[in-house]
Short mmCIF file of C-alpha atoms in Angstrom, two decimals:
data_model
loop_
_atom_site.label_atom_id
_atom_site.label_comp_id
_atom_site.label_asym_id
_atom_site.label_seq_id
_atom_site.Cartn_x
_atom_site.Cartn_y
_atom_site.Cartn_z
CA MET T 1 -2.85 41.50 23.08
CA LYS T 2 -4.20 41.12 26.62
CA LEU T 3 -7.43 39.77 25.19
CA ALA T 4 -5.56 37.16 23.16
CA VAL T 5 -3.51 36.00 26.16
CA SER T 6 -6.64 35.77 28.28
CA ALA T 7 -8.35 33.67 25.61
CA LEU T 8 -5.39 31.30 25.47
CA LEU T 9 -5.33 30.89 29.24
CA PHE T 10 -9.06 30.28 29.32
CA GLY T 11 -8.81 27.68 26.54
CA SER T 12 -6.00 25.88 28.33
CA ALA T 13 -7.99 25.79 31.54
CA ALA T 14 -11.07 24.52 29.72
CA ALA T 15 -9.07 21.80 28.02
CA PHE T 16 -7.91 20.39 31.36
CA ASN T 17 -10.49 18.08 32.86
CA ALA T 18 -9.56 16.96 36.33
CA PRO T 19 -10.69 13.49 37.43
CA THR T 20 -14.26 13.75 38.66
CA MET T 21 -15.86 11.82 41.47
CA VAL T 22 -19.53 11.15 42.14
CA PHE T 23 -20.66 11.21 45.77
CA LYS T 24 -23.45 8.99 47.00
CA ALA T 25 -25.06 9.11 50.40
CA GLY T 26 -24.03 6.16 52.55
CA GLY T 27 -26.10 4.33 55.11
CA LYS T 28 -25.27 6.84 57.83
CA GLY T 29 -25.68 9.90 55.71
CA LYS T 30 -21.98 10.24 54.95
CA PRO T 31 -21.07 10.90 51.33
CA LYS T 32 -19.36 8.00 49.62
CA ALA T 33 -16.95 8.62 46.80
CA VAL T 34 -17.44 6.48 43.67
CA LYS T 35 -14.99 6.74 40.78
CA LYS T 36 -16.38 6.90 37.28
CA ALA T 37 -15.51 3.91 35.11
CA SER T 38 -12.79 4.81 32.61
CA VAL T 39 -13.63 4.24 28.96
CA THR T 40 -10.75 3.35 26.65
CA SER T 41 -10.72 3.02 22.89
CA PRO T 42 -9.88 -0.21 21.03
CA SER T 43 -6.72 1.50 19.81
CA ALA T 44 -5.60 2.26 23.36
CA ASP T 45 -6.34 -1.32 24.43
CA ALA T 46 -4.30 -2.68 21.51
CA TRP T 47 -1.26 -0.61 22.47
CA ALA T 48 -1.71 -1.37 26.17
CA ASN T 49 -1.36 -5.08 25.34
CA ALA T 50 1.40 -4.59 22.76
CA GLY T 51 4.06 -7.24 22.25
CA PRO T 52 7.47 -7.44 20.60
CA SER T 53 7.72 -6.70 16.89
CA GLU T 54 9.50 -9.20 14.66
CA ALA T 55 10.02 -6.62 11.91
CA LEU T 56 11.26 -3.90 14.28
CA PRO T 57 13.03 -5.52 17.24
CA PHE T 58 13.54 -2.13 18.88
CA ALA T 59 9.80 -1.37 18.81
CA SER T 60 6.56 -3.00 19.87
CA ALA T 61 3.57 -4.20 17.87
CA PRO T 62 -0.07 -3.62 18.88
CA ALA T 63 -2.10 -6.57 20.06
CA THR T 64 -4.06 -6.54 16.80
CA LEU T 65 -0.96 -7.99 15.13
CA ASP T 66 -0.85 -11.33 16.92
CA GLY T 67 0.92 -13.26 14.14
CA THR T 68 -2.11 -15.31 13.06
CA MET T 69 -2.51 -13.60 9.68
CA LEU T 70 -0.29 -14.66 6.81
CA GLY T 71 2.73 -12.36 6.49
CA ASP T 72 2.20 -10.66 9.84
CA SER T 73 5.60 -9.65 11.19
CA GLY T 74 4.42 -7.00 13.63
CA PHE T 75 5.18 -3.98 11.45
CA ASP T 76 2.75 -1.21 12.33
CA PRO T 77 4.63 1.74 13.87
CA LEU T 78 1.75 4.14 13.14
CA GLY T 79 -0.95 1.88 14.55
CA PHE T 80 -3.16 1.59 11.48
CA SER T 81 -4.26 -1.90 12.49
CA THR T 82 -5.77 -0.55 15.72
CA ILE T 83 -8.33 1.53 13.82
CA GLU T 84 -11.41 -0.34 12.69
CA VAL T 85 -12.16 0.22 9.00
CA GLY T 86 -14.28 -1.53 6.40
CA PRO T 87 -15.69 -1.34 2.88
CA TRP T 88 -16.57 2.30 2.35
CA PHE T 89 -19.17 1.39 -0.29
CA LEU T 90 -21.22 -0.76 2.10
CA GLY T 91 -22.06 1.85 4.71
CA PRO T 92 -21.52 1.94 8.51
CA ASP T 93 -23.09 -1.50 9.07
CA ALA T 94 -20.52 -3.30 6.94
CA ALA T 95 -18.86 -4.89 9.99
CA LYS T 96 -21.86 -7.17 10.48
CA ASP T 97 -21.56 -9.06 7.22
CA PHE T 98 -18.27 -8.09 5.58
CA PRO T 99 -14.56 -8.30 6.42
CA THR T 100 -13.30 -5.30 8.36
CA GLY T 101 -10.29 -4.30 10.41
CA LEU T 102 -7.06 -6.10 9.63
CA LYS T 103 -8.63 -8.06 6.76
CA TRP T 104 -9.62 -4.85 5.04
CA TYR T 105 -6.10 -3.45 5.44
CA ARG T 106 -4.78 -6.64 3.85
CA GLU T 107 -7.19 -6.10 0.95
CA ALA T 108 -5.75 -2.61 0.41
CA GLU T 109 -2.18 -3.91 0.75
CA LEU T 110 -2.67 -6.57 -1.92
CA ILE T 111 -4.47 -4.29 -4.37
CA HIS T 112 -1.87 -1.54 -4.11
CA GLY T 113 0.93 -4.08 -4.27
CA ARG T 114 -0.39 -5.67 -7.46
CA ILE T 115 -0.70 -2.27 -9.10
CA SER T 116 2.86 -1.48 -8.02
CA GLN T 117 4.15 -4.68 -9.60
CA LEU T 118 2.56 -3.70 -12.91
CA ALA T 119 3.96 -0.19 -12.53
CA TRP T 120 7.44 -1.62 -11.93
CA VAL T 121 7.22 -3.43 -15.27
CA GLY T 122 5.97 -0.22 -16.88
CA PHE T 123 9.00 1.71 -15.65
CA TRP T 124 11.44 -0.83 -17.12
CA ALA T 125 9.79 -2.17 -20.28
CA PRO T 126 9.92 0.93 -22.53
CA GLY T 127 13.66 1.41 -22.06
CA LEU T 128 14.47 -2.29 -22.48
CA PHE T 129 12.08 -3.41 -25.23
CA GLY T 130 11.04 -0.19 -26.95
CA THR T 131 7.73 1.57 -27.32
CA LEU T 132 4.65 1.25 -29.50
CA PRO T 133 4.58 2.92 -32.92
CA GLY T 134 2.55 6.06 -33.42
CA ASN T 135 0.44 7.22 -36.37
CA GLU T 136 -0.78 10.41 -37.96
CA ALA T 137 -3.91 10.50 -35.82
CA THR T 138 -2.15 10.22 -32.47
CA GLY T 139 1.20 11.63 -33.54
CA LEU T 140 4.20 9.68 -34.77
CA ASP T 141 6.08 10.22 -31.52
CA ALA T 142 3.10 9.90 -29.16
CA TYR T 143 4.37 6.60 -27.72
CA SER T 144 8.10 7.16 -28.15
CA TYR T 145 8.80 8.42 -24.61
CA THR T 146 10.65 5.83 -22.54
CA ASN T 147 10.38 7.82 -19.32
CA PRO T 148 6.92 6.96 -17.93
CA LEU T 149 6.55 10.40 -16.38
CA ASP T 150 7.08 12.05 -19.76
CA ALA T 151 4.88 9.49 -21.47
CA LEU T 152 1.98 10.29 -19.16
CA ALA T 153 1.99 13.88 -20.38
CA HIS T 154 2.21 13.00 -24.11
CA VAL T 155 0.08 9.85 -24.49
CA PRO T 156 -3.25 10.60 -26.24
CA GLY T 157 -6.28 10.96 -24.05
CA GLN T 158 -8.00 8.02 -25.78
CA ALA T 159 -5.24 5.68 -24.60
CA LEU T 160 -5.52 6.92 -21.02
CA LEU T 161 -9.29 6.48 -21.23
CA GLN T 162 -8.85 2.82 -22.20
CA ILE T 163 -6.64 2.25 -19.16
CA PHE T 164 -9.13 4.01 -16.90
CA LEU T 165 -12.07 1.97 -18.20
CA PHE T 166 -10.19 -1.31 -17.77
CA MET T 167 -9.22 -0.40 -14.20
CA SER T 168 -12.84 0.59 -13.47
CA PHE T 169 -14.05 -2.78 -14.77
CA LEU T 170 -11.67 -4.62 -12.42
CA GLU T 171 -12.67 -2.45 -9.48
CA PHE T 172 -16.41 -2.95 -9.97
CA ARG T 173 -15.82 -6.67 -10.39
CA ARG T 174 -13.94 -6.72 -7.08
CA ILE T 175 -16.77 -4.88 -5.33
CA ARG T 176 -19.31 -7.36 -6.72
CA ILE T 177 -17.27 -10.33 -5.44
CA ILE T 178 -17.09 -8.77 -1.97
CA GLN T 179 -20.84 -8.21 -1.93
CA GLU T 180 -21.51 -11.81 -3.01
CA GLU T 181 -19.18 -13.54 -0.55
CA GLY T 182 -19.73 -11.26 2.43
CA ALA T 183 -17.91 -12.29 5.60
CA ASN T 184 -16.40 -15.30 3.80
CA TYR T 185 -14.49 -13.06 1.40
CA MET T 186 -10.75 -13.67 1.31
CA PRO T 187 -8.75 -10.43 0.98
CA GLY T 188 -7.43 -9.95 -2.55
CA ASP T 189 -9.50 -12.78 -4.05
CA LEU T 190 -10.44 -11.96 -7.64
CA ARG T 191 -11.46 -15.55 -8.46
CA ILE T 192 -8.32 -16.07 -10.52
CA GLY T 193 -6.18 -19.18 -10.10
CA GLN T 194 -6.83 -22.68 -8.87
CA GLY T 195 -10.16 -23.69 -7.42
CA GLU T 196 -13.64 -24.58 -8.57
CA GLY T 197 -15.34 -21.95 -10.70
CA ARG T 198 -12.17 -19.84 -11.06
CA TRP T 199 -10.32 -18.68 -14.13
CA ASN T 200 -7.16 -20.78 -14.16
CA PRO T 201 -5.54 -20.44 -17.61
CA LEU T 202 -2.17 -21.81 -16.43
CA GLY T 203 -3.69 -24.83 -14.74
CA PHE T 204 -2.26 -24.30 -11.25
CA LYS T 205 -2.68 -27.30 -8.93
CA TYR T 206 -0.86 -26.51 -5.70
CA THR T 207 -1.19 -28.44 -2.46
CA PRO T 208 -2.60 -26.45 0.49
CA GLU T 209 0.94 -25.94 1.84
CA GLN T 210 2.25 -24.81 -1.53
CA TYR T 211 -0.72 -22.52 -2.01
CA GLU T 212 -0.05 -20.75 1.31
CA GLU T 213 3.60 -20.36 0.31
CA LYS T 214 2.59 -18.77 -3.00
CA ARG T 215 0.27 -16.39 -1.19
CA LEU T 216 3.13 -15.34 1.08
CA GLN T 217 5.43 -14.86 -1.91
CA GLU T 218 2.87 -12.62 -3.59
CA LEU T 219 2.49 -10.56 -0.42
CA ASN T 220 6.25 -10.07 -0.10
CA HIS T 221 6.52 -9.12 -3.77
CA CYS T 222 3.71 -6.60 -3.29
CA ARG T 223 5.51 -4.96 -0.40
CA VAL T 224 8.83 -4.78 -2.23
CA ALA T 225 7.14 -3.42 -5.37
CA MET T 226 5.46 -0.57 -3.50
CA VAL T 227 8.81 0.59 -2.13
CA ALA T 228 10.59 0.02 -5.46
CA VAL T 229 8.08 2.00 -7.51
CA PHE T 230 8.39 4.96 -5.19
CA GLY T 231 12.16 4.89 -5.72
CA LEU T 232 11.81 4.55 -9.51
CA TRP T 233 9.36 7.43 -9.63
CA CYS T 234 11.69 9.69 -7.62
CA GLN T 235 14.70 8.76 -9.76
CA CYS T 236 12.91 9.38 -13.06
CA LEU T 237 11.58 12.66 -11.75
CA ALA T 238 15.02 13.79 -10.65
CA SER T 239 16.99 12.65 -13.71
CA GLY T 240 14.45 13.14 -16.49
CA VAL T 241 15.44 9.86 -18.23
CA ASP T 242 14.13 6.31 -18.07
CA VAL T 243 15.38 3.71 -15.60
CA ALA T 244 17.10 1.51 -18.19
CA THR T 245 19.19 4.44 -19.45
CA GLN T 246 20.23 5.33 -15.93
CA LEU T 247 21.27 1.77 -15.16
CA GLY T 248 23.14 1.40 -18.46
CA SER T 249 25.19 4.54 -17.91
CA SER T 250 26.32 3.30 -14.51
CA PHE T 251 28.28 0.47 -16.18
CA GLN T 252 30.15 2.79 -18.57
CA PHE T 253 33.47 4.44 -17.92
CA PRO T 254 33.33 8.25 -17.98
CA ASP T 255 35.04 10.10 -20.84
CA TYR T 256 37.83 11.41 -18.66
CA TYR T 257 38.85 7.86 -17.70
CA ASP T 258 40.69 7.38 -21.02
CA LYS T 259 42.59 10.63 -20.77
CA ALA T 260 46.30 10.10 -20.20
CA GLY T 261 47.59 11.70 -17.08
CA TYR T 262 44.20 12.26 -15.51
CA PHE T 263 45.21 10.35 -12.39
CA ILE T 264 48.66 12.00 -12.25
CA PRO T 265 48.75 15.01 -9.92
CA GLN T 266 49.19 18.29 -11.71
CA GLY T 267 52.66 19.87 -11.60
CA ILE T 268 54.63 16.62 -11.57
#
């Protein structure tokens, strides 16, 4: 026990580094104290120059969120934007030729948000429009589960493999676009929509102002979808039924509502 206490005290003393000073000999032989230059991290500098947050009026936003990026409302309570990150598949020198920092966080935000929007549709569609038919090979009820969490455990492995391969194709295509465009890459750009050399099946022709507005709308939808899908997942996990069934039952009167005398106090 004494040994353990001694080790703790020694570790605490070793962890404390008092400010050090370097002494240089002056012209008359007297030592001259020179303070060492303090080295701060980019994260510390960003918080030292923090400003008011539009999203959280009671909090502050790091200097990395200066409002110049589309959709920036100063929401970063954990300080992710103060940590420099970049494409993991391009190595440590990615910052020289590829988007890093806040742009790379925006890339992750858009990709996760788009997936969440598709997931939101997946939570609602089976209960509203029905499911796909099964067969003898996969099982007649293989696709009959309207709760996505139950469906994930009963869908045949071949179907999950198709989804995985399609997602892998999109991911490798995204990586190739980033490698081709380098520092000029726009976060979330999959070369879909208006513009020369892009796949534009709906024939979008927005003005620059309208295009920026659509980009902001997509970003807001992505953020809402990420929160919504988390709520849908928790609700389906807790109730064991699909979202449409839960919502439908909330508009029905309970059985006891039609019972005569239910609202009359007993004994009268």
